[in-house]
Coordinates of C-alpha atoms and ligand atoms in Angstrom, one line a residue:
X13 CA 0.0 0.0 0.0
X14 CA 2.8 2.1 0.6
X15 CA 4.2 1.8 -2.1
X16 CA 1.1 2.4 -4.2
X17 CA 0.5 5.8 -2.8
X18 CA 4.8 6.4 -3.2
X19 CA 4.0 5.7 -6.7
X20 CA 1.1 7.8 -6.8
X21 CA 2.8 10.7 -5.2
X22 CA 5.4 10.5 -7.8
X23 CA 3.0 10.4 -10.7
X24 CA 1.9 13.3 -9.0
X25 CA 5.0 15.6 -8.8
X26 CA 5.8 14.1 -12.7
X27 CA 2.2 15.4 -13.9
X28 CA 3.2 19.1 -12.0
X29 CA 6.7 18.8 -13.4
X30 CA 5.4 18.7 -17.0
X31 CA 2.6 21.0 -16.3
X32 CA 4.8 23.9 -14.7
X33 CA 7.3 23.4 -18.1
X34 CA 4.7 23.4 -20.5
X35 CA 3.3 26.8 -18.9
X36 CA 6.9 28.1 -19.2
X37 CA 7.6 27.1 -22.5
X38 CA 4.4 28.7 -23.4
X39 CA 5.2 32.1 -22.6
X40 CA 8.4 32.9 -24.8
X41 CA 7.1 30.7 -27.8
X42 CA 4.4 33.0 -27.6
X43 CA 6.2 35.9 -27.5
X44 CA 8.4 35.0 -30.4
X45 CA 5.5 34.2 -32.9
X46 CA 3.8 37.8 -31.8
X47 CA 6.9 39.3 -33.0
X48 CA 7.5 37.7 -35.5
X49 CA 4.0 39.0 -37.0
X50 CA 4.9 42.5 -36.1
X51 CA 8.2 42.4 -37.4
X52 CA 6.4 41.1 -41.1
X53 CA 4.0 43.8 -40.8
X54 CA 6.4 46.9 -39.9
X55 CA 8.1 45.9 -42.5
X56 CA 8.4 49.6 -44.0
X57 CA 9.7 51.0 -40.7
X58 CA 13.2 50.4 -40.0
X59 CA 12.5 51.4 -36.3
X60 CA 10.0 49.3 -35.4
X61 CA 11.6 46.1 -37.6
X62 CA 15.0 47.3 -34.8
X63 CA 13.2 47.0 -31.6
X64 CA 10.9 44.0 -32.4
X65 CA 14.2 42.0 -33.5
X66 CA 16.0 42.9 -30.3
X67 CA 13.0 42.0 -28.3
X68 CA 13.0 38.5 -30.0
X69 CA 17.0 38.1 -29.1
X70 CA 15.8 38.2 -25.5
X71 CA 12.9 36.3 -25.6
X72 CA 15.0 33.8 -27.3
X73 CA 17.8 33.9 -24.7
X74 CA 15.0 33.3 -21.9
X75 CA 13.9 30.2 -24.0
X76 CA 17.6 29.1 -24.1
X77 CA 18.4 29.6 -20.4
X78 CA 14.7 27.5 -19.6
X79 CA 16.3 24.6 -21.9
X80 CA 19.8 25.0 -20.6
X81 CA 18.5 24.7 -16.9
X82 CA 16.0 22.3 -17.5
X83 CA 18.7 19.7 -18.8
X84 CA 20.9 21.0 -16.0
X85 CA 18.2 19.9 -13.3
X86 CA 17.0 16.9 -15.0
X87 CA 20.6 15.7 -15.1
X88 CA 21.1 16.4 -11.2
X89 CA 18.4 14.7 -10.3
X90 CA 17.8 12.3 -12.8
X91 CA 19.8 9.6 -10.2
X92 CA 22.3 9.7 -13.0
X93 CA 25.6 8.9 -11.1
X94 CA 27.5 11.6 -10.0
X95 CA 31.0 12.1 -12.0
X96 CA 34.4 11.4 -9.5
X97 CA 34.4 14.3 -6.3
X98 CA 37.7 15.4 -7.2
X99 CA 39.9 17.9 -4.9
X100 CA 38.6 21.5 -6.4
X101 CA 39.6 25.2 -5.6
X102 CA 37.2 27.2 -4.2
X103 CA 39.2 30.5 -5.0
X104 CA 38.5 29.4 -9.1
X105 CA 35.3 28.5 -8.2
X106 CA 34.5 32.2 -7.4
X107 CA 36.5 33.6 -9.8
X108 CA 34.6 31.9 -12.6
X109 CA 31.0 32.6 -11.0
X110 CA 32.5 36.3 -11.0
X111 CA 33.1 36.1 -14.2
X112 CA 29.9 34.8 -15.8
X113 CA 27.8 37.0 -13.8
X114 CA 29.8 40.0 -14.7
X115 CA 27.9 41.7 -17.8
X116 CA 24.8 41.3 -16.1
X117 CA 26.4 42.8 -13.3
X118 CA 27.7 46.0 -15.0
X119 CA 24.7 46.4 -16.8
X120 CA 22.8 47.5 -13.9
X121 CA 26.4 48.7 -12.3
X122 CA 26.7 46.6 -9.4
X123 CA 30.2 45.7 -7.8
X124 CA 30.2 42.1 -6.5
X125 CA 33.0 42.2 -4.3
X126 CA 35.2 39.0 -3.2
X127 CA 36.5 38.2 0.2
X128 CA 37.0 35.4 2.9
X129 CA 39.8 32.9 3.2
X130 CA 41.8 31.9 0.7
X131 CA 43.4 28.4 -0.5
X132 CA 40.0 26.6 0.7
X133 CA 39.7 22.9 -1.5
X134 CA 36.6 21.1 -1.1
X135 CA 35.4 17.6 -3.1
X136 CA 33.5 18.3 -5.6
X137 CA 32.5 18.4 -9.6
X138 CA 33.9 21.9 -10.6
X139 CA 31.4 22.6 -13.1
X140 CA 28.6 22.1 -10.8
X141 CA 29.9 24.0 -7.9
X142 CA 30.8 26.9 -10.4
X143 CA 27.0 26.2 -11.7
X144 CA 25.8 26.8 -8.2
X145 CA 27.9 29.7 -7.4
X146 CA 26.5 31.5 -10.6
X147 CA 22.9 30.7 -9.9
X148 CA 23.3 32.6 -6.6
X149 CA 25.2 35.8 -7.9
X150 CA 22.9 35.6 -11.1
X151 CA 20.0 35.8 -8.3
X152 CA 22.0 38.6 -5.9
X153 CA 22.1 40.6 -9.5
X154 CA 19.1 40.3 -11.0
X155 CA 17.4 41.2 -7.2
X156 CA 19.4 44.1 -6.3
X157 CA 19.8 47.9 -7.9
X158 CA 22.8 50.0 -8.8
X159 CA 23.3 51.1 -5.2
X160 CA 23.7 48.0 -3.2
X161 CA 26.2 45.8 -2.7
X162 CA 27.1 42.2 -3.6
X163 CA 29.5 40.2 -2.1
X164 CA 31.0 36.7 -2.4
X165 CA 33.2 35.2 0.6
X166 CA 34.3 31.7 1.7
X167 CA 35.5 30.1 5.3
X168 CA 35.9 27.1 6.7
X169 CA 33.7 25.8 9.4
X170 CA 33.8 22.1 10.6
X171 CA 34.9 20.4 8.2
X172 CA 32.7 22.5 5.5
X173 CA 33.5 25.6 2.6
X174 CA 30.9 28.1 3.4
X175 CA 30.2 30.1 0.3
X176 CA 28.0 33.4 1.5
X177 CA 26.6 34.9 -1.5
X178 CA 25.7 38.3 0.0
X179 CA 23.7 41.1 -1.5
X180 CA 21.8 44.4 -0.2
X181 CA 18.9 44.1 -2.5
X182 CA 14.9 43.8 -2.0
X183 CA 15.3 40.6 0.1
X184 CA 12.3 37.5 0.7
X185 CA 9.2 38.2 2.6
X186 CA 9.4 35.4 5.7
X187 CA 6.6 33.1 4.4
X188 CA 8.7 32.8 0.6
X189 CA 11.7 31.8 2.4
X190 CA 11.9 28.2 2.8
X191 CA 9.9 28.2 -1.0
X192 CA 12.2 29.8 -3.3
X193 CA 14.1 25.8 -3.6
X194 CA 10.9 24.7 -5.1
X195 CA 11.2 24.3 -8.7
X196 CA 9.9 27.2 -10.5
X197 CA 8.8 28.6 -7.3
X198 CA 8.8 32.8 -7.4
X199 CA 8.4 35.3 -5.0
X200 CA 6.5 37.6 -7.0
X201 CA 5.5 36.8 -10.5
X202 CA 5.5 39.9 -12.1
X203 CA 8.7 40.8 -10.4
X204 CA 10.4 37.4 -12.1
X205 CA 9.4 37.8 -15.1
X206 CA 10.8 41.5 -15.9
X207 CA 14.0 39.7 -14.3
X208 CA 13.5 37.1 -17.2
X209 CA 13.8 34.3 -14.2
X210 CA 13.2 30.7 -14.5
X211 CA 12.3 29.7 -11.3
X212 CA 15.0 26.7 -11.3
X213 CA 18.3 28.5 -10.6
X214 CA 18.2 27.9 -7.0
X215 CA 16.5 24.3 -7.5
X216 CA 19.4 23.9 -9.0
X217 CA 21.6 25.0 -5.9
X218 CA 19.9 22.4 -3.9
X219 CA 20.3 19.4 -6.0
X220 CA 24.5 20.4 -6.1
X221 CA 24.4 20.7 -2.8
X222 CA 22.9 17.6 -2.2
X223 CA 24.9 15.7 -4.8
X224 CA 28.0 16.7 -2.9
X225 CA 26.8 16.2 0.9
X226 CA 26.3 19.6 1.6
X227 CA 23.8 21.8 1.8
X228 CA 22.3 25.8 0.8
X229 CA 20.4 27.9 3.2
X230 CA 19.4 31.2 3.2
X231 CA 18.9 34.5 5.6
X232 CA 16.8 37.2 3.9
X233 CA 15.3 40.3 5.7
X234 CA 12.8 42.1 3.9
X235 CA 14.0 45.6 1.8
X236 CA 17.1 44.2 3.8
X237 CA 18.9 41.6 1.6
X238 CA 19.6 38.0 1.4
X239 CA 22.7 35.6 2.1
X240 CA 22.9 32.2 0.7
X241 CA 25.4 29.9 2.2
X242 CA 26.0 27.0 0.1
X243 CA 28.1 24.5 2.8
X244 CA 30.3 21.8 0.3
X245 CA 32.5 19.4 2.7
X246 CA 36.6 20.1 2.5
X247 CA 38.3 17.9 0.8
X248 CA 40.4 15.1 2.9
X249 CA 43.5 17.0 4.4
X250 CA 43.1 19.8 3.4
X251 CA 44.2 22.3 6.4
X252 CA 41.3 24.4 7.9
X253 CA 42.2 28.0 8.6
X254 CA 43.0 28.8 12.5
X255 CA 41.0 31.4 12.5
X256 CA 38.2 30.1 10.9
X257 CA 35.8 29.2 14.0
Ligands
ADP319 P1 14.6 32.8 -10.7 O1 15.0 32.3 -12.0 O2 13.1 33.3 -10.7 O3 15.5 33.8 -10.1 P2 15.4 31.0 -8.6 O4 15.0 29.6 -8.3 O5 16.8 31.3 -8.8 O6 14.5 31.5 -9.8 O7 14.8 31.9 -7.4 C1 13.4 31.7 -7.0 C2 12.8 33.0 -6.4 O8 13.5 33.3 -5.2 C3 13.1 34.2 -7.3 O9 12.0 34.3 -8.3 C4 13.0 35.3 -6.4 O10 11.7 35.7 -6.1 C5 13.6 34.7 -5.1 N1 15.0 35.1 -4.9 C6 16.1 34.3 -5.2 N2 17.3 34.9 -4.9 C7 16.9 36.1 -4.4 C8 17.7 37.2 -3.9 N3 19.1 37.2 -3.9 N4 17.0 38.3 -3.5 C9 15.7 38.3 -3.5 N5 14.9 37.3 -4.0 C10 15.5 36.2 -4.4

């Protein structure tokens, strides 16, 4: 019996799964055949033809971020097994979330400042850590304006790399908090959308941490900000700070 309603439950989530991506599909493809109709028919008005075609660049980049995270999550959690946890840096970790998130970044002129200890190693797969990493300073970004800060640090703490992503931004009301893992789960729809969010970045967090043995939590204070700590075990031998407790 158990296992009947197990198998239930799962058919369940499946049914929502499918649901949730169809609905988010829907929107951009949408889009793109609108404009694609108002590009044929401002066809004498260079103008127009101009800001229709940029509009359909971004509505197609939103399509290809949905695909690219969809496969990303499917894979995470698709009980594929995970690649060898090899020794990685966290200090190239951050560097290379820095560096993916930095366009976005300068487009709204934000600063995302790094600190904490260096030399930190932890087991992992690089290129999900660095996946994880840019899912949360994507997220500081995209929630914060030209005026507040963002900033990336690491420590050690028992036998754990603490990654705080840190920003200054418009923060998550108290009864979102514990949500936002939830696939496709947004605070505030209209507010996601003019973000050009997806709703599975930080679904995404959760499954790397999980993969590894760690975990991601978050602090968030209204009009405050938000910290997510993303906690990836050290690797074997590798030396813990003194001053890290
Ligand atoms: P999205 O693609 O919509 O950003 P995520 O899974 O990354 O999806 O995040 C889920 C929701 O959590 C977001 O829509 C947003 O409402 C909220 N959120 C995530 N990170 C932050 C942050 N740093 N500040 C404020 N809200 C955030």
């Amino acid at each position: 019996l158990q296992d009947v309603t197990e198998t239930r439950r799962t058919e369940a989530v499946r049914r929502d799964f499918v649901a949730n991506v169809g609905h988010e599909l829907k929107t951009p493809v949408g889009a793109l055949a609108l404009l694609a109709e108002a590009i044929e028919q401002a066809a004498d008005d260079p103008e127009a033809v101009q800001r229709f075609a940029g509009r359909i660049a971004r509505e197609s980049d939103r399509l290809a971020r949905l695909v690219r995270e969809l496969i990303d999550l499917s894979r995470l959690q698709g009980g594929e097994p995970l690649p060898e946890l090899l020794p990685v840096e966290v200090d190239d970790v951050i560097a290379e979330a820095v560096d993916r998130t930095r366009t976005a970044a300068k487009a709204k002129d934000l600063e995302i400042a790094v600190g904490g200890h260096a030399g930190l190693v932890v087991r992992g797969v690089e290129s999900q850590l660095v996946t994880a990493v840019t899912n949360l300073l994507a997220n500081a970004v995209a929630y914060s304006e030209g005026e507040n800060r963002i900033a990336v640090a690491a420590r050690a703490r028992s036998g754990f790399a603490e990654i705080a992503v840190t920003d200054s931004g418009v923060g998550i009301p108290r009864k979102d908090r514990q949500r936002v893992f939830e696939r496709f789960y947004r605070v505030d729809q209209s507010r996601a959308s003019s973000t050009g969010g997806t709703g599975l970045g930080l679904a995404i967090v959760k499954h790397v941490a999980s993969n590894h043995g760690g975990s991601v939590a978050v602090w968030s204070e209204e009009g405050l900000g938000s910290t997510f700590t993303l906690r990836i075990p050290l690797a074997a031998g590798a030396t813990e700070p003194l001053d890290a407790h």
